[in-house]
Coordinates of C-alpha atoms and ligand atoms in Angstrom, one line a residue:
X710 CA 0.0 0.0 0.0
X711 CA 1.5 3.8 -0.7
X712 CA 1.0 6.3 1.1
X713 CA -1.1 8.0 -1.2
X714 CA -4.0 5.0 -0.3
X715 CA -4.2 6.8 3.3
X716 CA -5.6 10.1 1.7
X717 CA -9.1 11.1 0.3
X718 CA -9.5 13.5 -2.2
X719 CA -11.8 16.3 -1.4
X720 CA -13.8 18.3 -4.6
X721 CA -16.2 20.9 -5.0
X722 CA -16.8 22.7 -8.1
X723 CA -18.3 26.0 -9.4
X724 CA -19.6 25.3 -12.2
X725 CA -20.3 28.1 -15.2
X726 CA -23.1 27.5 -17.5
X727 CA -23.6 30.1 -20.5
X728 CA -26.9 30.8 -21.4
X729 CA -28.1 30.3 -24.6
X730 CA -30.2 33.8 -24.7
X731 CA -30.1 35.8 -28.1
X732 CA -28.9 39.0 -25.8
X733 CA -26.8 40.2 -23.0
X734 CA -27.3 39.7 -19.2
X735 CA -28.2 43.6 -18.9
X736 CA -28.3 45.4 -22.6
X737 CA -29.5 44.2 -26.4
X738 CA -26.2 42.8 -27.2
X739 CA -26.3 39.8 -29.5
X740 CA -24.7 37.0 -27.8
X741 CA -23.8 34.4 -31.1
X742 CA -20.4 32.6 -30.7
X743 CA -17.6 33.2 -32.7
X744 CA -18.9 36.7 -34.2
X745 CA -15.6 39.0 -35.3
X746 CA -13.6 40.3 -32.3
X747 CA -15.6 43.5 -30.4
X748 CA -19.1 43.6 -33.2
X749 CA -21.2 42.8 -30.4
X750 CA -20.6 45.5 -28.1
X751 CA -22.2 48.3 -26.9
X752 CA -22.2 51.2 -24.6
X753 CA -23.5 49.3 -21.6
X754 CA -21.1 46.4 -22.5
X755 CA -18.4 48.9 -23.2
X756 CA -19.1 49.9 -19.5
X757 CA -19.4 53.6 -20.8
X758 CA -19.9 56.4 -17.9
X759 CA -23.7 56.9 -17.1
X760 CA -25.1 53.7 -19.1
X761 CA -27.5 51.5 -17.1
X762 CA -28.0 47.9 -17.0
X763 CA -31.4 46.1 -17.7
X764 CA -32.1 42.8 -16.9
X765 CA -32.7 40.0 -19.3
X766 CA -36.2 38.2 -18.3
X767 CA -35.0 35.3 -20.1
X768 CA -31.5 34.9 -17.8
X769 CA -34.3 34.9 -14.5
X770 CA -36.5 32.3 -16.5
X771 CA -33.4 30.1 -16.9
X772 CA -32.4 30.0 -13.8
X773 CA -35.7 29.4 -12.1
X774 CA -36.0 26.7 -14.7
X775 CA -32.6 25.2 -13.7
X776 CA -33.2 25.2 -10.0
X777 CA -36.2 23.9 -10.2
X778 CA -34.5 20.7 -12.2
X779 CA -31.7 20.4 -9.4
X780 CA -34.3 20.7 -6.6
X781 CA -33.0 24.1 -5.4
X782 CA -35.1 26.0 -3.4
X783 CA -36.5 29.1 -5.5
X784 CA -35.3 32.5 -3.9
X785 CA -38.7 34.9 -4.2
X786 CA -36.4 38.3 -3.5
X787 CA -33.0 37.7 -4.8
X788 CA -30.9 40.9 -5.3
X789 CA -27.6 41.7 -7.2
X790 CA -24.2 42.5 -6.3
X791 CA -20.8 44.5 -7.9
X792 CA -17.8 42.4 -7.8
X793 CA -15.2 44.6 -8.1
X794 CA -11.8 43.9 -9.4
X795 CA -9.6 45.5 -12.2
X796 CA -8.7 43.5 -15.1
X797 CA -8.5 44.3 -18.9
X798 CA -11.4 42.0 -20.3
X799 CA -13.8 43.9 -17.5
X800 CA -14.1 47.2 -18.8
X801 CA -16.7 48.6 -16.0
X802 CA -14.0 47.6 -13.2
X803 CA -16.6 45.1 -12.0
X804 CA -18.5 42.6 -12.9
X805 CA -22.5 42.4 -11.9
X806 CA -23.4 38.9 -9.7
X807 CA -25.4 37.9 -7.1
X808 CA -23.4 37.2 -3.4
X809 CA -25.5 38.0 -0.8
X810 CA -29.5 36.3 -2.3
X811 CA -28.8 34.2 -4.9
X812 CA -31.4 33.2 -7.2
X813 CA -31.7 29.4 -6.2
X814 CA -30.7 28.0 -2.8
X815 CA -29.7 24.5 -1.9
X816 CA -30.3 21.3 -4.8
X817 CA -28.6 18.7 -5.4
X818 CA -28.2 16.5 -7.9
X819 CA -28.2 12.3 -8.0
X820 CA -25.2 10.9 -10.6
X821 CA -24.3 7.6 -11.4
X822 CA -20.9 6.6 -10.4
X823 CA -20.4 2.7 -11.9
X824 CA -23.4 0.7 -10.5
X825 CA -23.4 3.3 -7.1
X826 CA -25.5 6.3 -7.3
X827 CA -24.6 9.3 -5.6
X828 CA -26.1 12.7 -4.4
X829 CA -24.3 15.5 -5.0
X830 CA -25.4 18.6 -2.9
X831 CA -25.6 22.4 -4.0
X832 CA -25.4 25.3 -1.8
X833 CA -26.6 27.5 -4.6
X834 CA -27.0 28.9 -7.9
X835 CA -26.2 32.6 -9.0
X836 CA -27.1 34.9 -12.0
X837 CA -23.9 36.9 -13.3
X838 CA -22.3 38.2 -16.1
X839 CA -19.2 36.9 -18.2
X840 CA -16.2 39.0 -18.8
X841 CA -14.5 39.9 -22.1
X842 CA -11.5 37.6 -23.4
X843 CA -7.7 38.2 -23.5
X844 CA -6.0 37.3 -26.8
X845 CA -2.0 36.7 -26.1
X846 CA -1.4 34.3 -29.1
X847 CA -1.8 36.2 -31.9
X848 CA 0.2 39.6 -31.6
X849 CA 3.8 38.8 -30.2
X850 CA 3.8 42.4 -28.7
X851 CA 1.1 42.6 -27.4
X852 CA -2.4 41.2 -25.5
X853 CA -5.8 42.1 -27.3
X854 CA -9.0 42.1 -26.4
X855 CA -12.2 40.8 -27.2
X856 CA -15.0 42.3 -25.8
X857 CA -17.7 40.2 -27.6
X858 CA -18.7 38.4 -24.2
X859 CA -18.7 40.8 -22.0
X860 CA -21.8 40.7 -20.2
X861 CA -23.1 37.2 -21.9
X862 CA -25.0 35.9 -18.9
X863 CA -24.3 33.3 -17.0
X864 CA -24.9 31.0 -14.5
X865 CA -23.1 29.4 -11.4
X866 CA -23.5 26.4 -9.7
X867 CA -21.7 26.2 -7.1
X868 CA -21.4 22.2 -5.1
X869 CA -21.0 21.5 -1.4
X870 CA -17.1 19.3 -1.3
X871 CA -19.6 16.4 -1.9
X872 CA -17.1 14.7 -4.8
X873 CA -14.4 11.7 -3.8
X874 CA -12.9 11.5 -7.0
X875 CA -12.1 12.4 -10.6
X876 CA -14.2 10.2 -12.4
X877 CA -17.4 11.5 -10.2
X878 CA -16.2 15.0 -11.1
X879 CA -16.5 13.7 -15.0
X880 CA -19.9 12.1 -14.5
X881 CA -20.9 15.0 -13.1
X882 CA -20.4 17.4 -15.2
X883 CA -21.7 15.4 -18.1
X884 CA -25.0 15.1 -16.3
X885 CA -24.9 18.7 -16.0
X886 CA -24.3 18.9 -19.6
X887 CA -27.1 16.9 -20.1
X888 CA -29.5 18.4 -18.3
X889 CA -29.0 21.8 -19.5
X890 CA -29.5 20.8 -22.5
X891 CA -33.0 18.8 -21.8
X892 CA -34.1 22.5 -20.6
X893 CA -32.6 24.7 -23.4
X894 CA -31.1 26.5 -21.3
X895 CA -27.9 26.5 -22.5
X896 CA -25.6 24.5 -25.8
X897 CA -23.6 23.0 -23.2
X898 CA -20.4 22.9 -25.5
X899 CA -17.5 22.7 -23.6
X900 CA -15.2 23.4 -26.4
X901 CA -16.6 26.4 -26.9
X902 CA -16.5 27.7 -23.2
X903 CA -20.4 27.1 -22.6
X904 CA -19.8 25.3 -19.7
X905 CA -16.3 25.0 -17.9
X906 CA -15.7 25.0 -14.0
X907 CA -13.2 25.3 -11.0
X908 CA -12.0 22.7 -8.8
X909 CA -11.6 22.9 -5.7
X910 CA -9.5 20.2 -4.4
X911 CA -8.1 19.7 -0.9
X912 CA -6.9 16.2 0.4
X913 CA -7.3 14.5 4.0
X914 CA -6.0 11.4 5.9
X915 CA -9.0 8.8 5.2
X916 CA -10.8 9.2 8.3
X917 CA -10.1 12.5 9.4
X918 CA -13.5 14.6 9.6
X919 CA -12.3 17.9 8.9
X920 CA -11.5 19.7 6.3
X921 CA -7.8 21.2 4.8
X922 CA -6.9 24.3 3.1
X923 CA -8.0 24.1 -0.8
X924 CA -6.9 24.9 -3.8
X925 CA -9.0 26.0 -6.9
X926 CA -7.9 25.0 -10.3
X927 CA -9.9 27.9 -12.6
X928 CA -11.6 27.4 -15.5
X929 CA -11.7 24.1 -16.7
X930 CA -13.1 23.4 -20.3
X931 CA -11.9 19.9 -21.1
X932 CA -13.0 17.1 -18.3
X933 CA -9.5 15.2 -19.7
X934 CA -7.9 18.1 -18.5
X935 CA -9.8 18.3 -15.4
X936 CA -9.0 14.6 -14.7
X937 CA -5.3 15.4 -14.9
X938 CA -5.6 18.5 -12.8
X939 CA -7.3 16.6 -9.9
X940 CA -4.9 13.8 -10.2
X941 CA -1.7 16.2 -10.0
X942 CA -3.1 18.4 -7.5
X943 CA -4.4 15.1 -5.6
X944 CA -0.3 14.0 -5.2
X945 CA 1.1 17.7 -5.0
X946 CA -0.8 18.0 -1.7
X947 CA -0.2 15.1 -0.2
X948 CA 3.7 15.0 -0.6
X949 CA 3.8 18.5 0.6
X950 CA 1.6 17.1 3.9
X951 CA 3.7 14.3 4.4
X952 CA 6.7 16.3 4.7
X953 CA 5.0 18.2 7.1
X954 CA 4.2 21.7 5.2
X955 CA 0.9 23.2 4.8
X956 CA -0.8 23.5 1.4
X957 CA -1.6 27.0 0.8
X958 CA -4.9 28.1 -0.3
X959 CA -4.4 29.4 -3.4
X960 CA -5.8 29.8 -7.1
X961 CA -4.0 27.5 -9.8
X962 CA -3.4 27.6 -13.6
X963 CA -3.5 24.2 -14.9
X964 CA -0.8 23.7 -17.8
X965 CA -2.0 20.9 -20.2
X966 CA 1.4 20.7 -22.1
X967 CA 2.9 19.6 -19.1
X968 CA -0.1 18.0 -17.3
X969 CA 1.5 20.8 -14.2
X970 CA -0.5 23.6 -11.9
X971 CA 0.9 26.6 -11.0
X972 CA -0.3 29.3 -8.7
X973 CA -1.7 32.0 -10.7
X974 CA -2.4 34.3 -7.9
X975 CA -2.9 34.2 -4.2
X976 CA -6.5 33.5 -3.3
X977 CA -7.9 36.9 -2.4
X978 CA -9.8 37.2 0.6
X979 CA -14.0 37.8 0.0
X980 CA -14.1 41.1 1.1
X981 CA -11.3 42.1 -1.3
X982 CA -13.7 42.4 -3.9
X983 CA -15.4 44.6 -1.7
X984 CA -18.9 43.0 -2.6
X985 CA -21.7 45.9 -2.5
X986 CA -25.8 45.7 -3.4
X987 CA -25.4 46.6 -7.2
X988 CA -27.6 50.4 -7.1
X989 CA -28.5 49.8 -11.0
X990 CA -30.9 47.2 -10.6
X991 CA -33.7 46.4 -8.4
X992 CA -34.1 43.3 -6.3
X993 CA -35.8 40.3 -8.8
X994 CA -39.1 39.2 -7.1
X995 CA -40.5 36.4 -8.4
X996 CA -44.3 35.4 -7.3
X997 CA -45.9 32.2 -6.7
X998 CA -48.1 31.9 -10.0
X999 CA -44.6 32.9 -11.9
X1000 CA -42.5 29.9 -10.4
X1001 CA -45.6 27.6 -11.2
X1002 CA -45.9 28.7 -14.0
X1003 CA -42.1 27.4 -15.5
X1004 CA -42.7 24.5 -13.2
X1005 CA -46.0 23.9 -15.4
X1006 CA -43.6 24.0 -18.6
X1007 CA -41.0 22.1 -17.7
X1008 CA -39.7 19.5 -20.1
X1009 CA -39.0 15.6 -19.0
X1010 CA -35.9 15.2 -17.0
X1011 CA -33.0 12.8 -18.3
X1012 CA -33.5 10.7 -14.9
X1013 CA -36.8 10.8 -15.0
X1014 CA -37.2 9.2 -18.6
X1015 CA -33.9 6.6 -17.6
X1016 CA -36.5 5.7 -14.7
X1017 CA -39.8 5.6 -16.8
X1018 CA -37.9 3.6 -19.6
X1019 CA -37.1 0.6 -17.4
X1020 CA -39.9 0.5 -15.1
X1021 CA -42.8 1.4 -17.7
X1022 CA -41.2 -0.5 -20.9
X1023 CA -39.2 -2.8 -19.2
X1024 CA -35.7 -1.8 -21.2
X1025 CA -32.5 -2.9 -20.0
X1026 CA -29.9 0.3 -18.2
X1027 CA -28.1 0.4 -21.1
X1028 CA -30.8 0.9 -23.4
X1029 CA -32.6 3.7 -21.1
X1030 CA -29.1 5.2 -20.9
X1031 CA -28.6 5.3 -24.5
X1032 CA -32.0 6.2 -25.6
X1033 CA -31.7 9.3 -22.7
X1034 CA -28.5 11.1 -23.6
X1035 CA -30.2 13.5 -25.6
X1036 CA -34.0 14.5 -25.2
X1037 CA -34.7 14.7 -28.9
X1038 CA -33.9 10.6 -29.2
X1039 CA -36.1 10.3 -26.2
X1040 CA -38.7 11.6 -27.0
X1041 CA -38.5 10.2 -30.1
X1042 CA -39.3 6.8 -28.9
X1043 CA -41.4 8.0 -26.9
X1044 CA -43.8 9.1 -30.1
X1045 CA -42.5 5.9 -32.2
X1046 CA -44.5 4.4 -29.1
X1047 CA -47.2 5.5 -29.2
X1048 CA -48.1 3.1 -32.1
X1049 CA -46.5 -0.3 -30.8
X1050 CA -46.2 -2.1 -27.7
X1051 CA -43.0 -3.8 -29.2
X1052 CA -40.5 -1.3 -26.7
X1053 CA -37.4 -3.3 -27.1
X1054 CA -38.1 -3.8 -30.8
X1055 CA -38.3 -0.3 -30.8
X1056 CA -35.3 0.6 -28.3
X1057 CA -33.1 -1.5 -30.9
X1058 CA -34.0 0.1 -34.0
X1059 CA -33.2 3.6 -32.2
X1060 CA -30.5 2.7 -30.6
X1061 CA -28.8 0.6 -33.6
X1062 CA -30.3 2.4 -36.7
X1063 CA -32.1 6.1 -37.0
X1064 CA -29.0 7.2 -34.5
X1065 CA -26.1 6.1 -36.7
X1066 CA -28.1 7.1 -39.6
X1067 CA -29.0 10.6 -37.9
X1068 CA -24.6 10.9 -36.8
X1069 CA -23.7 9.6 -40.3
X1070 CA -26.2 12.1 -42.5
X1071 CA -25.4 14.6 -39.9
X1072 CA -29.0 15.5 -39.6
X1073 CA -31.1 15.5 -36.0
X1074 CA -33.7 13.0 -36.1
X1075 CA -36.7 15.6 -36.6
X1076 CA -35.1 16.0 -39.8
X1077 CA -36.1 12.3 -40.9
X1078 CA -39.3 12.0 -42.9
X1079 CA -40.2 9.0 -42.0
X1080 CA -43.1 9.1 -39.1
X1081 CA -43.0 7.8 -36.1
X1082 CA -46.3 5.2 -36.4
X1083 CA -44.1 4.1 -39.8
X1084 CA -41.4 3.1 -37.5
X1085 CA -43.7 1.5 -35.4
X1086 CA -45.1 -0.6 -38.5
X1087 CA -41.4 -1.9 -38.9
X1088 CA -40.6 -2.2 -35.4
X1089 CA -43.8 -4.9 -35.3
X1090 CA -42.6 -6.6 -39.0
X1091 CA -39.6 -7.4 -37.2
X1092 CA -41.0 -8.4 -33.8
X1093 CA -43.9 -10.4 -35.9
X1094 CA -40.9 -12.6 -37.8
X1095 CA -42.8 -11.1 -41.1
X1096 CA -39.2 -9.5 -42.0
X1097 CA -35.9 -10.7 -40.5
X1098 CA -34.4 -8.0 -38.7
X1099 CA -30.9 -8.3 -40.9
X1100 CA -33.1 -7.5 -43.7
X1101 CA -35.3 -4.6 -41.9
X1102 CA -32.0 -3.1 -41.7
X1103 CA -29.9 -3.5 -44.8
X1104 CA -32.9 -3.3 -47.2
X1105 CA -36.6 -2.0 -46.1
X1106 CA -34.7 0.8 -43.7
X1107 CA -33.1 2.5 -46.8
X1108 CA -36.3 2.0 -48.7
X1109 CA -38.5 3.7 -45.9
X1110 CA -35.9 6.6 -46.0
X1111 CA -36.3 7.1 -49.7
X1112 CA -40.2 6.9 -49.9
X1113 CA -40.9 7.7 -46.4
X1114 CA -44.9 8.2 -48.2
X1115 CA -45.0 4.7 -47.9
X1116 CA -46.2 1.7 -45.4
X1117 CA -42.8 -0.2 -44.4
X1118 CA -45.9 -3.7 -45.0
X1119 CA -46.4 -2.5 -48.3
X1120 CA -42.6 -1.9 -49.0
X1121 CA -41.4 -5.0 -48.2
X1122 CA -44.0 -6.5 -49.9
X1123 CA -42.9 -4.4 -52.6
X1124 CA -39.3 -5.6 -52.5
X1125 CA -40.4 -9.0 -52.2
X1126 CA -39.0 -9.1 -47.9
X1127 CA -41.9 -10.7 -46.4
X1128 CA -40.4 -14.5 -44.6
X1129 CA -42.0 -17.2 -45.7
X1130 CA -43.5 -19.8 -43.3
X1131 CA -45.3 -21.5 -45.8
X1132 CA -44.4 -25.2 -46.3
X1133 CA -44.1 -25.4 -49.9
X1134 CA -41.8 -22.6 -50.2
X1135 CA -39.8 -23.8 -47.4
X1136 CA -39.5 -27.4 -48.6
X1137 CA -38.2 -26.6 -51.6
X1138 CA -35.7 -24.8 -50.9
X1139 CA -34.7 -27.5 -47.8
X1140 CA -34.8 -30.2 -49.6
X1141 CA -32.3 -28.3 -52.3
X1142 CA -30.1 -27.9 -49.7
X1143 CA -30.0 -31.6 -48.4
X1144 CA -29.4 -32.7 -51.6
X1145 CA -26.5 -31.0 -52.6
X1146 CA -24.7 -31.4 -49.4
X1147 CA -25.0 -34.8 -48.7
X1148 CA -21.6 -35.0 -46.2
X1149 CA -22.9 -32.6 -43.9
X1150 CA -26.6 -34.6 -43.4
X1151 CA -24.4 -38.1 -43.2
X1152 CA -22.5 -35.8 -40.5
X1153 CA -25.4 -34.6 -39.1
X1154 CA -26.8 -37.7 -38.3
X1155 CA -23.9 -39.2 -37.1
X1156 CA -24.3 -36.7 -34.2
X1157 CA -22.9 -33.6 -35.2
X1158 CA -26.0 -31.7 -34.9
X1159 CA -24.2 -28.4 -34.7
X1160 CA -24.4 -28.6 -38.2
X1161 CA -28.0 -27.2 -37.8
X1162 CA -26.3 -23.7 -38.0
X1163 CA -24.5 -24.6 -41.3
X1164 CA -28.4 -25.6 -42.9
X1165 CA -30.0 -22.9 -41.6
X1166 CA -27.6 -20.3 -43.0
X1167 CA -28.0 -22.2 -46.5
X1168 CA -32.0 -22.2 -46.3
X1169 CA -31.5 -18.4 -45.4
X1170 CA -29.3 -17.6 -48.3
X1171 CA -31.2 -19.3 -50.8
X1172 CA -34.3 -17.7 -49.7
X1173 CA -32.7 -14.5 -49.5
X1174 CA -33.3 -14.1 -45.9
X1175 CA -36.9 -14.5 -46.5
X1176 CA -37.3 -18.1 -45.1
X1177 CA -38.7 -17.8 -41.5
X1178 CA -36.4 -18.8 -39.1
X1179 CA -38.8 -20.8 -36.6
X1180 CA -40.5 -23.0 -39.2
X1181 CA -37.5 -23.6 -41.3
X1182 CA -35.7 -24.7 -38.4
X1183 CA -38.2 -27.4 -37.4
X1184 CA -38.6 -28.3 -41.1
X1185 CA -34.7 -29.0 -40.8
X1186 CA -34.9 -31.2 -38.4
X1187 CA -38.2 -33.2 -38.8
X1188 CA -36.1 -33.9 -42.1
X1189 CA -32.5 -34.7 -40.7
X1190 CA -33.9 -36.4 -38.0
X1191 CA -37.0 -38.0 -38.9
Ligands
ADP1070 P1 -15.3 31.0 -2.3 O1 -14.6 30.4 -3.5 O2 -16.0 32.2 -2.7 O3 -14.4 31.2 -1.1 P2 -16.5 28.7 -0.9 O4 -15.6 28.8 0.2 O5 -18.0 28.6 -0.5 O6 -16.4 30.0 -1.8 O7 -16.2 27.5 -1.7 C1 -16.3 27.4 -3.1 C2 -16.1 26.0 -3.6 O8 -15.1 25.4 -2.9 C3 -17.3 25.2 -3.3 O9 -17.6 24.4 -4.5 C4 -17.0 24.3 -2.2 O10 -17.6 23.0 -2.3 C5 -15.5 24.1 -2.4 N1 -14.8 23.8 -1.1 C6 -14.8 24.5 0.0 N2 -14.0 24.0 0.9 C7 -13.3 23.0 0.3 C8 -12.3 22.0 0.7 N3 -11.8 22.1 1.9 N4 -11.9 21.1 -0.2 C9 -12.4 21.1 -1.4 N5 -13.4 21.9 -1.8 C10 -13.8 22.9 -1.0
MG1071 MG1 -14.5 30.7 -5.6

């Protein structure tokens, strides 16, 4: 055992989520991605003298919707505050968020960690503003600035030290992706910045019920990154406490070139920022009927549909995992049915055909033209051993795609699909077979009745894959064995 097996690993995060409104947090500024440097700016961004902010109803109905999700508790008077702190992506020398009321107080939220599941608790959820962006890699002389999202509003999560390890850090934040993506509420593209977060990791001797001095690792956007962070920081601290030294509690820079932190500033003490009630804007009171109302609209929740899909149509975990990563597929089955009672039929025909089609046309599956109650049809040709389900999917799928106007019945009937139980059909071509391999039915009889497989895929060739499985297998043997 090292001595690294004697620690725990201690991790909370703050986690930033970028709404996906068309404007600013407080002015009309468009919020796209990926627009030419400083074209979406305005006075108020610009953080002109004697320009006001106004609050975007839309950041408030996304963060109501949110906490209602993680089961925060709604705050009815929640207020603003000014950060302040000088920096050259924050032109108004602070930056607008909420410390003293947040919007949402409390939540959690239950991952799955392996076969364990796990609550994860919240102590809130804030509204605030992003700064501008620092550009140090394209002038060798000097730093430039984008002011573009300055004032794109945001939102912060911020976790009680609830997380053990890496891994439930990564499952996590992938059910936070997830999720904000169920309730629109934001792209959740990590690439692009939508949703990063900091670490805060501290280690302690397994056992011990108190907890060290932390460090936070800022703005993670990769969770391979964040994985290496933890894991660094996770050994850092512990040699330094088994020599005896204290870790500091400071603010890190994680380096992925050489997988390193690095202090990137002292942590500065709360009160630095010298926190005030922001004057500009008053409190945000939210009524009763209002909170009901989002509650009213809210869509199905990732869990909730993982739940419904095992208990309600009896599908294995990995299916309702698979079919639940992104609400669209979900309810997608869900409307496919409607129209059958054949779930797993239908779970596999998701799950192992309109996806990959969907990821290889690069379309979203409310793109296809083929209707739901169609894919139900097919879903019961299969389950009904009218079609084979090899050629449901090499042949009468691509037809249905083509003429979606058409029954899938009337398709394969069309393409000549339909399996044949009928005893003519299937003696013919059986008896074909015997004949023309007459060492394998001397084998066969002999005892090696493995060679059932070997006949069966020669009556289904022949046929075309239209013999019926079932009967042609009892014909075989009536006929070897009889
Ligand atoms: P601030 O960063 O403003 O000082 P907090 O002290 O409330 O705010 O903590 C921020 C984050 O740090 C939270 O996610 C919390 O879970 C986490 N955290 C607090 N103490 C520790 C600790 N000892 N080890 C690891 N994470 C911690
Ligand atoms: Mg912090």
């Amino acid at each position: 055992m090292s001595i690294y097996d004697n620690y725990e690993t201690i991790i909370g995060l703050e986690v930033h989520v970028q709404l996906a409104t068309k404007s600013k947090a407080f002015c009309a500024d468009d919020t796209t991605f990926g627009a030419d440097p400083n074209t979406h700016i305005s006075v108020v961004s610009l953080g002109h003298p004697g320009t006001l902010p106004k609050l975007n109803k839309k950041q408030v109905e996304f963060a109501v919707r949110l906490g209602l999700a993680l089961n925060c508790e709604i705050n009815p008077r929640n207020t603003f505050d000014r950060k302040n702190y000088f920096y050259a992506d924050l032109p108004k020398g602070y930056q607008i968020t909420q410390d003293a009321s947040p919007i949402c107080l409390g939540g959690n939220l239950e991952i799955k960690v392996g076969e364990e599941k796990k609550t994860i608790r919240l102590h809130h959820i804030h509204m605030e503003e992003d700064a501008g962006k620092l550009i140090h890699d394209i002038d060798p002389d000097h730093s430039l600035v984008d002011l573009n999202r300055a004032g794109v509003p945001l939102l912060e999560i911020v976790t009680e030290p609830d997380f053990r390890s890496a891994e439930e850090v990564d499952v996590f934040m992938n059910a936070m992706r997830q999720l904000v993506r169920y309730l629109e509420v934001s792209d959740g593209n990590m690439e692009e910045g939508s949703l990063r977060c900091d670490c805060n990791v501290s280690v302690r001797k397994k056992g011990d019920t108190q907890l060290n001095e932390r460090c936070e690792i800022k703005n993670m956007n990769s969770m391979r990154y964040a994985r290496q962070a933890i894991k660094f920081e996770k050994k850092r601290q512990i040699d330094l406490m088994e020599k005896g030294e204290r870790v500091a509690q400071n603010t890190l820079n994680f380096d992925p070139t050489t997988g390193t932190t690095s202090p990137l500033r002292q942590k500065e003490d709360a009160h630095d920022y010298r926190y005030f009630p922001e004057p500009d804007l008053p409190p945000v009171v939210l009524s009763k009927e209002y909170i009901e109302k989002i509650k009213s609209e809210m869509p199905p929740l990732p869990n909730e549909l993982f739940e419904r899909f095992i208990a309600e149509f009896k599908l294995p975990k990995y299916d309702a995992e698979l079919l639940t990563e992104e609400k669209e597929t979900a309810l997608y089955f869900l409307a496919i049915c409607e129209a059958t009672k054949n779930y797993k039929a239908v779970s596999n025909l998701v799950i192992n055909k309109i996806k990959p089609f969907c990821n290889e046309e690069k379309i979203s599956i409310s793109d296809i033209k083929v209707s739901p109650k169609a894919f139900a049809a097919f879903a019961d040709l299969i389950e009904s051993g009218k079609v084979s389900s090899s050629i449901a999917y090499q042949r009468l799928f691509p037809a249905l795609i083509s003429s979606p106007e058409k029954s899938p019945e009337a398709l394969a009937q069309e393409l000549n699909l339909i399996q044949s139980n009928d005893e003519d059909f299937l003696e013919k071509i059986v008896n074909e077979i015997l004949e023309k391999n007459p060492k394998e039915v001397e084998a066969y009889k002999k005892g090696k009745k493995n060679l059932i497989g070997f006949f069966m895929g020669q009556v289904m060739k022949n046929s075309k894959g239209k013999a019926e499985p079932k009967s042609t297998n009892a014909l075989l043997r009536k006929k070897l064995e009889g």
